[in-house]
Amino acid sequence: MSINLRNKIVSIGLIPIIITLIGLHFFPNTEMLGGGMAISIIMLSYNIIKMRDLNFFLLLGTLGIGTCFILRLFWGYKYVPLNTITPTVEFSLMIFAFLYYTAPEIYKDIVSKLGIRVCFSYKFETKIIIILSAIHLLILYIIKSLNHDWSEEGRFFMINVVPVSIYIICLIVNTLGIHIAAKIDFSEHNIIRIVPICNGKLFLSRINSQQSSTKKIWDIPVERNLEGTMEDCNKYAEKTVKRLLSKHIKPRIILKYNEECSCGIKNNILLFILPLKTENDINIDGQYFCFEEIENNLQNFSKNLGKELEHLKDAASLWKEYYL
């Protein structure tokens, strides 16, 4: 499988973080934080609007650096004491990385609302950031508690060199991983799509088009990406449904097909139906459509839905059987 490395090297999102951590040693803190946040926001905006992607590392830089910039700009040294800016930025980045690692649904919900697909998992590199940053910050805390009198070289290394090294390690690990994946053709991800169905009609939500950030189209309301086995996907689909319904209804898979996205990743699309007893059982934004409405206005619906329509027709005709 051919790989477009320009799109594949997702760790380019780490560049604003690395630039900011290095720049804090050479430039005034507030101005450098503001510059780093501006770079992150510009790159993140381009990533979302032009590339139809949400690079987590750009989001991490925007949130982590932005938090420290706001604290320093409005509260001065109250929350970010003198000579602690680099560890503070590192701590802020670690907290947001920890949130992503422990609560990935927040990130996936943002992706879903933007109407884009993310073909990459950031969990391995995020784990590196959390572990190495936690160890480094713990060592700094212990040294400070012991009132250790260290040399200027030692202080510079621990406070300035180590944080930058952590993110350079992540960049190298991600880049090497991409090349390995390209050689062994192992870059497959699962896209889970769940559509509620009732009385022979589909429940759809209005989302941003994957081709344009300004155009709205109708599509299946639940779409999540997941790396794992088929059993993992089934469990994840059930877990996702529990968040949407007040009663327990098991989603049922009716279709599996492959699709390659523009960045070269091969996705396994898993289509689930969620058979509902009444139309009021679902509590998310959207509306029901009969198949004739969809077929007569295909331009208003997603391309994926068009591919899946015949299979959904068959499922809809057996709606009561599925529900029972």
Tab-separated table of C-alpha atoms in Angstrom:
chain	number	residue	atom	x	y	z
A	1	MET	CA	0.000	0.000	0.000
A	2	SER	CA	1.395	3.400	-0.953
A	3	ILE	CA	1.756	5.868	1.883
A	4	ASN	CA	1.596	9.640	1.541
A	5	LEU	CA	4.182	10.568	4.163
A	6	ARG	CA	3.164	14.224	4.147
A	7	ASN	CA	-0.206	13.210	5.541
A	8	LYS	CA	1.053	10.234	7.508
A	9	ILE	CA	3.568	11.964	9.756
A	10	VAL	CA	1.025	13.038	12.318
A	11	SER	CA	3.738	13.903	14.820
A	12	ILE	CA	4.404	17.107	12.881
A	13	GLY	CA	1.874	18.395	15.394
A	14	LEU	CA	4.642	18.174	18.012
A	15	ILE	CA	6.696	20.858	16.223
A	16	PRO	CA	4.968	23.877	17.877
A	17	ILE	CA	5.486	22.280	21.306
A	18	ILE	CA	9.189	21.644	20.656
A	19	ILE	CA	9.686	25.178	19.261
A	20	THR	CA	7.963	26.696	22.307
A	21	LEU	CA	9.956	24.669	24.849
A	22	ILE	CA	13.230	25.654	23.164
A	23	GLY	CA	12.175	29.274	22.663
A	24	LEU	CA	11.324	29.751	26.352
A	25	HIS	CA	15.066	29.646	27.086
A	26	PHE	CA	15.911	32.394	24.585
A	27	PHE	CA	12.901	34.743	24.505
A	28	PRO	CA	10.580	36.446	27.037
A	29	ASN	CA	8.197	33.852	28.446
A	30	THR	CA	4.851	35.531	27.775
A	31	GLU	CA	5.717	36.467	24.200
A	32	MET	CA	7.088	32.984	23.467
A	33	LEU	CA	3.994	31.309	24.901
A	34	GLY	CA	1.779	33.586	22.817
A	35	GLY	CA	3.829	32.824	19.706
A	36	GLY	CA	3.721	29.073	20.375
A	37	MET	CA	-0.043	29.191	20.884
A	38	ALA	CA	-0.486	31.197	17.676
A	39	ILE	CA	1.559	28.667	15.676
A	40	SER	CA	-0.483	25.807	17.137
A	41	ILE	CA	-3.798	27.507	16.368
A	42	ILE	CA	-2.796	28.328	12.779
A	43	MET	CA	-1.586	24.783	12.103
A	44	LEU	CA	-4.636	23.279	13.842
A	45	SER	CA	-7.018	25.443	11.807
A	46	TYR	CA	-5.309	24.453	8.553
A	47	ASN	CA	-5.370	20.820	9.662
A	48	ILE	CA	-9.131	20.906	10.296
A	49	ILE	CA	-10.286	23.141	7.424
A	50	LYS	CA	-7.962	22.093	4.594
A	51	MET	CA	-6.876	18.554	5.477
A	52	ARG	CA	-10.160	17.550	7.185
A	53	ASP	CA	-8.252	16.022	10.077
A	54	LEU	CA	-7.816	16.690	13.797
A	55	ASN	CA	-4.186	16.187	14.758
A	56	PHE	CA	-4.252	15.530	18.501
A	57	PHE	CA	-0.725	16.852	19.027
A	58	LEU	CA	-1.719	20.217	17.535
A	59	LEU	CA	-4.751	20.218	19.811
A	60	LEU	CA	-2.494	19.292	22.746
A	61	GLY	CA	-0.125	22.168	21.981
A	62	THR	CA	-2.973	24.654	21.611
A	63	LEU	CA	-4.542	23.661	24.942
A	64	GLY	CA	-1.343	23.116	26.950
A	65	ILE	CA	0.590	26.165	25.767
A	66	GLY	CA	-2.583	28.278	25.662
A	67	THR	CA	-3.381	27.507	29.308
A	68	CYS	CA	0.065	28.650	30.451
A	69	PHE	CA	-0.105	31.739	28.237
A	70	ILE	CA	-3.439	32.822	29.770
A	71	LEU	CA	-2.192	32.172	33.326
A	72	ARG	CA	0.967	34.222	32.764
A	73	LEU	CA	-0.781	36.996	30.806
A	74	PHE	CA	-3.593	37.663	33.285
A	75	TRP	CA	-2.150	36.503	36.631
A	76	GLY	CA	1.556	37.082	36.142
A	77	TYR	CA	3.648	34.984	38.529
A	78	LYS	CA	0.771	33.976	40.827
A	79	TYR	CA	0.197	30.545	39.247
A	80	VAL	CA	3.409	30.322	37.216
A	81	PRO	CA	6.270	31.355	39.561
A	82	LEU	CA	9.502	32.841	38.266
A	83	ASN	CA	11.899	30.310	36.676
A	84	THR	CA	9.262	27.556	36.564
A	85	ILE	CA	7.699	28.235	33.163
A	86	THR	CA	9.158	25.177	31.360
A	87	PRO	CA	8.084	22.632	34.033
A	88	THR	CA	4.678	24.354	34.164
A	89	VAL	CA	4.213	23.987	30.393
A	90	GLU	CA	5.349	20.361	30.641
A	91	PHE	CA	2.848	19.717	33.451
A	92	SER	CA	0.021	21.383	31.509
A	93	LEU	CA	0.757	19.281	28.423
A	94	MET	CA	0.930	16.124	30.537
A	95	ILE	CA	-2.507	16.823	32.078
A	96	PHE	CA	-4.183	17.209	28.664
A	97	ALA	CA	-2.358	14.114	27.378
A	98	PHE	CA	-3.627	12.199	30.433
A	99	LEU	CA	-7.196	13.352	29.728
A	100	TYR	CA	-6.930	12.063	26.161
A	101	TYR	CA	-5.495	8.737	27.290
A	102	THR	CA	-8.049	8.110	30.037
A	103	ALA	CA	-11.109	9.689	28.388
A	104	PRO	CA	-10.702	9.289	24.596
A	105	GLU	CA	-14.445	9.753	24.097
A	106	ILE	CA	-14.010	13.524	24.560
A	107	TYR	CA	-11.630	13.662	21.580
A	108	LYS	CA	-13.809	11.313	19.511
A	109	ASP	CA	-16.889	13.431	20.206
A	110	ILE	CA	-15.058	16.525	18.937
A	111	VAL	CA	-14.013	14.627	15.800
A	112	SER	CA	-17.564	13.416	15.256
A	113	LYS	CA	-19.059	16.917	15.609
A	114	LEU	CA	-16.531	18.296	13.117
A	115	GLY	CA	-17.667	15.666	10.605
A	116	ILE	CA	-14.150	14.346	9.964
A	117	ARG	CA	-12.431	11.015	10.296
A	118	VAL	CA	-9.200	10.419	12.193
A	119	CYS	CA	-7.228	7.460	10.881
A	120	PHE	CA	-4.456	7.572	13.476
A	121	SER	CA	-4.152	6.525	17.079
A	122	TYR	CA	-2.088	8.758	19.352
A	123	LYS	CA	-2.272	6.539	22.431
A	124	PHE	CA	1.247	5.067	22.281
A	125	GLU	CA	3.009	8.422	21.939
A	126	THR	CA	0.658	9.944	24.518
A	127	LYS	CA	1.606	7.182	26.935
A	128	ILE	CA	5.288	8.046	26.420
A	129	ILE	CA	4.564	11.707	27.181
A	130	ILE	CA	2.658	10.859	30.376
A	131	ILE	CA	5.225	8.391	31.743
A	132	LEU	CA	8.388	10.364	30.922
A	133	SER	CA	6.922	13.724	31.996
A	134	ALA	CA	5.615	12.254	35.260
A	135	ILE	CA	9.040	10.759	36.053
A	136	HIS	CA	10.817	13.990	35.164
A	137	LEU	CA	8.479	16.224	37.185
A	138	LEU	CA	8.659	13.844	40.153
A	139	ILE	CA	12.459	13.999	40.097
A	140	LEU	CA	12.320	17.815	39.967
A	141	TYR	CA	9.940	17.847	42.941
A	142	ILE	CA	12.191	15.541	44.987
A	143	ILE	CA	15.279	17.635	44.201
A	144	LYS	CA	13.454	20.822	45.201
A	145	SER	CA	12.160	19.212	48.428
A	146	LEU	CA	15.696	18.175	49.373
A	147	ASN	CA	16.994	21.704	48.657
A	148	HIS	CA	19.633	20.163	46.430
A	149	ASP	CA	22.292	22.649	45.330
A	150	TRP	CA	22.892	21.694	41.707
A	151	SER	CA	25.246	23.202	39.134
A	152	GLU	CA	24.114	25.568	36.397
A	153	GLU	CA	24.742	22.836	33.824
A	154	GLY	CA	22.676	20.322	35.779
A	155	ARG	CA	19.845	22.800	36.263
A	156	PHE	CA	19.815	23.700	32.564
A	157	PHE	CA	19.754	20.038	31.571
A	158	MET	CA	16.941	19.042	33.936
A	159	ILE	CA	14.700	22.063	33.346
A	160	ASN	CA	15.297	22.840	29.662
A	161	VAL	CA	16.827	19.855	27.873
A	162	VAL	CA	14.772	16.970	29.298
A	163	PRO	CA	11.271	18.340	28.414
A	164	VAL	CA	12.327	19.014	24.817
A	165	SER	CA	13.916	15.555	24.618
A	166	ILE	CA	10.645	13.890	25.652
A	167	TYR	CA	8.778	15.369	22.679
A	168	ILE	CA	11.656	14.718	20.275
A	169	ILE	CA	11.549	11.051	21.384
A	170	CYS	CA	7.809	10.975	20.604
A	171	LEU	CA	8.411	12.486	17.176
A	172	ILE	CA	11.100	9.887	16.392
A	173	VAL	CA	8.972	6.996	17.689
A	174	ASN	CA	5.976	8.090	15.616
A	175	THR	CA	8.032	8.602	12.440
A	176	LEU	CA	9.733	5.203	12.777
A	177	GLY	CA	6.383	3.565	13.474
A	178	ILE	CA	4.962	5.084	10.283
A	179	HIS	CA	7.801	3.697	8.156
A	180	ILE	CA	7.429	0.254	9.727
A	181	ALA	CA	3.660	0.298	9.143
A	182	ALA	CA	4.225	1.297	5.518
A	183	LYS	CA	6.572	-1.648	4.952
A	184	ILE	CA	4.468	-4.345	6.584
A	185	ASP	CA	1.115	-2.984	5.301
A	186	PHE	CA	-0.425	-3.206	8.732
A	187	SER	CA	-2.199	0.155	8.886
A	188	GLU	CA	-5.789	-0.965	9.281
A	189	HIS	CA	-8.329	0.760	11.483
A	190	ASN	CA	-11.955	0.083	12.277
A	191	ILE	CA	-14.630	2.702	11.691
A	192	ILE	CA	-17.776	1.831	13.667
A	193	ARG	CA	-21.023	3.266	12.259
A	194	ILE	CA	-24.268	2.829	14.192
A	195	VAL	CA	-27.654	3.785	12.734
A	196	PRO	CA	-30.921	3.703	14.734
A	197	ILE	CA	-33.785	2.123	12.790
A	198	CYS	CA	-37.508	2.121	13.565
A	199	ASN	CA	-40.725	1.520	11.597
A	200	GLY	CA	-38.722	0.982	8.425
A	201	LYS	CA	-37.017	4.377	8.672
A	202	LEU	CA	-33.443	5.505	9.425
A	203	PHE	CA	-32.546	8.051	12.088
A	204	LEU	CA	-29.870	10.422	10.729
A	205	SER	CA	-28.042	13.501	12.004
A	206	ARG	CA	-26.847	16.621	10.217
A	207	ILE	CA	-23.032	16.819	10.177
A	208	ASN	CA	-20.230	18.670	8.412
A	209	SER	CA	-19.270	17.163	5.076
A	210	GLN	CA	-15.889	15.422	5.007
A	211	GLN	CA	-15.152	17.254	1.757
A	212	SER	CA	-16.115	20.741	2.981
A	213	SER	CA	-16.239	22.332	6.429
A	214	THR	CA	-19.101	24.650	5.341
A	215	LYS	CA	-21.455	22.125	3.748
A	216	LYS	CA	-23.897	20.186	5.939
A	217	ILE	CA	-25.103	16.715	4.996
A	218	TRP	CA	-27.144	13.940	6.599
A	219	ASP	CA	-25.367	10.817	7.802
A	220	ILE	CA	-25.457	8.044	10.367
A	221	PRO	CA	-25.388	9.767	13.800
A	222	VAL	CA	-22.749	7.588	15.489
A	223	GLU	CA	-19.328	7.074	13.954
A	224	ARG	CA	-16.248	6.152	15.985
A	225	ASN	CA	-12.781	4.846	15.131
A	226	LEU	CA	-11.247	1.969	17.080
A	227	GLU	CA	-8.176	-0.213	16.833
A	228	GLY	CA	-8.878	-3.777	17.901
A	229	THR	CA	-10.469	-7.092	17.128
A	230	MET	CA	-14.028	-7.735	15.998
A	231	GLU	CA	-14.917	-8.623	19.577
A	232	ASP	CA	-13.505	-5.284	20.750
A	233	CYS	CA	-15.645	-3.494	18.162
A	234	ASN	CA	-18.810	-5.274	19.282
A	235	LYS	CA	-18.140	-4.377	22.916
A	236	TYR	CA	-17.345	-0.779	22.016
A	237	ALA	CA	-20.545	-0.480	19.958
A	238	GLU	CA	-22.614	-1.731	22.914
A	239	LYS	CA	-20.840	0.670	25.271
A	240	THR	CA	-21.473	3.593	22.903
A	241	VAL	CA	-25.169	2.750	22.582
A	242	LYS	CA	-25.600	2.763	26.363
A	243	ARG	CA	-24.686	6.460	26.342
A	244	LEU	CA	-27.481	7.214	23.870
A	245	LEU	CA	-30.410	5.221	25.233
A	246	SER	CA	-32.213	4.947	28.538
A	247	LYS	CA	-32.845	1.244	27.939
A	248	HIS	CA	-30.568	-1.606	26.929
A	249	ILE	CA	-30.762	-2.460	23.211
A	250	LYS	CA	-28.010	-4.424	21.555
A	251	PRO	CA	-26.624	-3.056	18.263
A	252	ARG	CA	-26.344	-5.647	15.488
A	253	ILE	CA	-23.702	-5.680	12.764
A	254	ILE	CA	-25.062	-6.090	9.236
A	255	LEU	CA	-22.128	-5.119	7.000
A	256	LYS	CA	-18.335	-4.981	6.898
A	257	TYR	CA	-16.407	-3.460	4.007
A	258	ASN	CA	-13.018	-1.835	3.312
A	259	GLU	CA	-12.335	1.758	2.360
A	260	GLU	CA	-9.034	3.554	1.835
A	261	CYS	CA	-8.959	7.203	2.847
A	262	SER	CA	-6.907	9.937	1.185
A	263	CYS	CA	-3.986	9.569	3.615
A	264	GLY	CA	-3.441	5.931	2.605
A	265	ILE	CA	-4.925	4.256	5.669
A	266	LYS	CA	-7.077	1.201	5.003
A	267	ASN	CA	-10.228	1.315	7.112
A	268	ASN	CA	-12.563	-1.534	7.986
A	269	ILE	CA	-16.053	-0.023	7.989
A	270	LEU	CA	-18.371	-1.846	10.398
A	271	LEU	CA	-22.040	-0.978	9.962
A	272	PHE	CA	-24.319	-1.629	12.936
A	273	ILE	CA	-28.069	-1.103	13.180
A	274	LEU	CA	-29.796	-0.194	16.418
A	275	PRO	CA	-33.360	-1.542	16.220
A	276	LEU	CA	-35.717	0.642	18.275
A	277	LYS	CA	-39.198	-0.226	19.486
A	278	THR	CA	-40.473	3.364	19.263
A	279	GLU	CA	-39.136	6.453	17.509
A	280	ASN	CA	-38.803	8.293	20.828
A	281	ASP	CA	-36.265	5.821	22.229
A	282	ILE	CA	-33.343	7.845	20.850
A	283	ASN	CA	-32.290	11.098	22.549
A	284	ILE	CA	-29.801	12.729	20.171
A	285	ASP	CA	-30.291	15.447	17.540
A	286	GLY	CA	-31.590	14.273	14.192
A	287	GLN	CA	-34.661	13.037	12.386
A	288	TYR	CA	-36.109	9.940	10.718
A	289	PHE	CA	-36.003	9.439	6.938
A	290	CYS	CA	-37.744	6.904	4.791
A	291	PHE	CA	-35.679	5.335	2.006
A	292	GLU	CA	-37.584	7.097	-0.760
A	293	GLU	CA	-36.596	10.494	0.680
A	294	ILE	CA	-32.938	9.484	0.746
A	295	GLU	CA	-32.906	8.002	-2.762
A	296	ASN	CA	-34.558	11.094	-4.248
A	297	ASN	CA	-32.055	13.481	-2.612
A	298	LEU	CA	-28.761	11.578	-2.505
A	299	GLN	CA	-26.754	14.822	-2.837
A	300	ASN	CA	-27.876	15.753	0.690
A	301	PHE	CA	-26.578	12.550	2.224
A	302	SER	CA	-23.089	11.139	2.796
A	303	LYS	CA	-21.355	8.954	0.212
A	304	ASN	CA	-20.935	6.175	2.740
A	305	LEU	CA	-24.650	6.123	3.413
A	306	GLY	CA	-25.244	5.753	-0.334
A	307	LYS	CA	-22.994	2.675	-0.376
A	308	GLU	CA	-24.791	1.151	2.593
A	309	LEU	CA	-28.351	1.945	1.544
A	310	GLU	CA	-29.308	-1.431	-0.002
A	311	HIS	CA	-28.085	-3.325	3.070
A	312	LEU	CA	-29.986	-0.935	5.329
A	313	LYS	CA	-33.123	-1.471	3.255
A	314	ASP	CA	-32.918	-5.193	3.935
A	315	ALA	CA	-32.397	-4.553	7.647
A	316	ALA	CA	-35.311	-2.106	7.751
A	317	SER	CA	-37.642	-4.643	6.161
A	318	LEU	CA	-36.803	-7.013	9.019
A	319	TRP	CA	-36.980	-4.319	11.705
A	320	LYS	CA	-39.495	-6.075	13.970
A	321	GLU	CA	-37.624	-9.353	13.644
A	322	TYR	CA	-34.377	-7.630	14.657
A	323	TYR	CA	-36.060	-5.938	17.587
A	324	LEU	CA	-37.665	-9.119	18.874
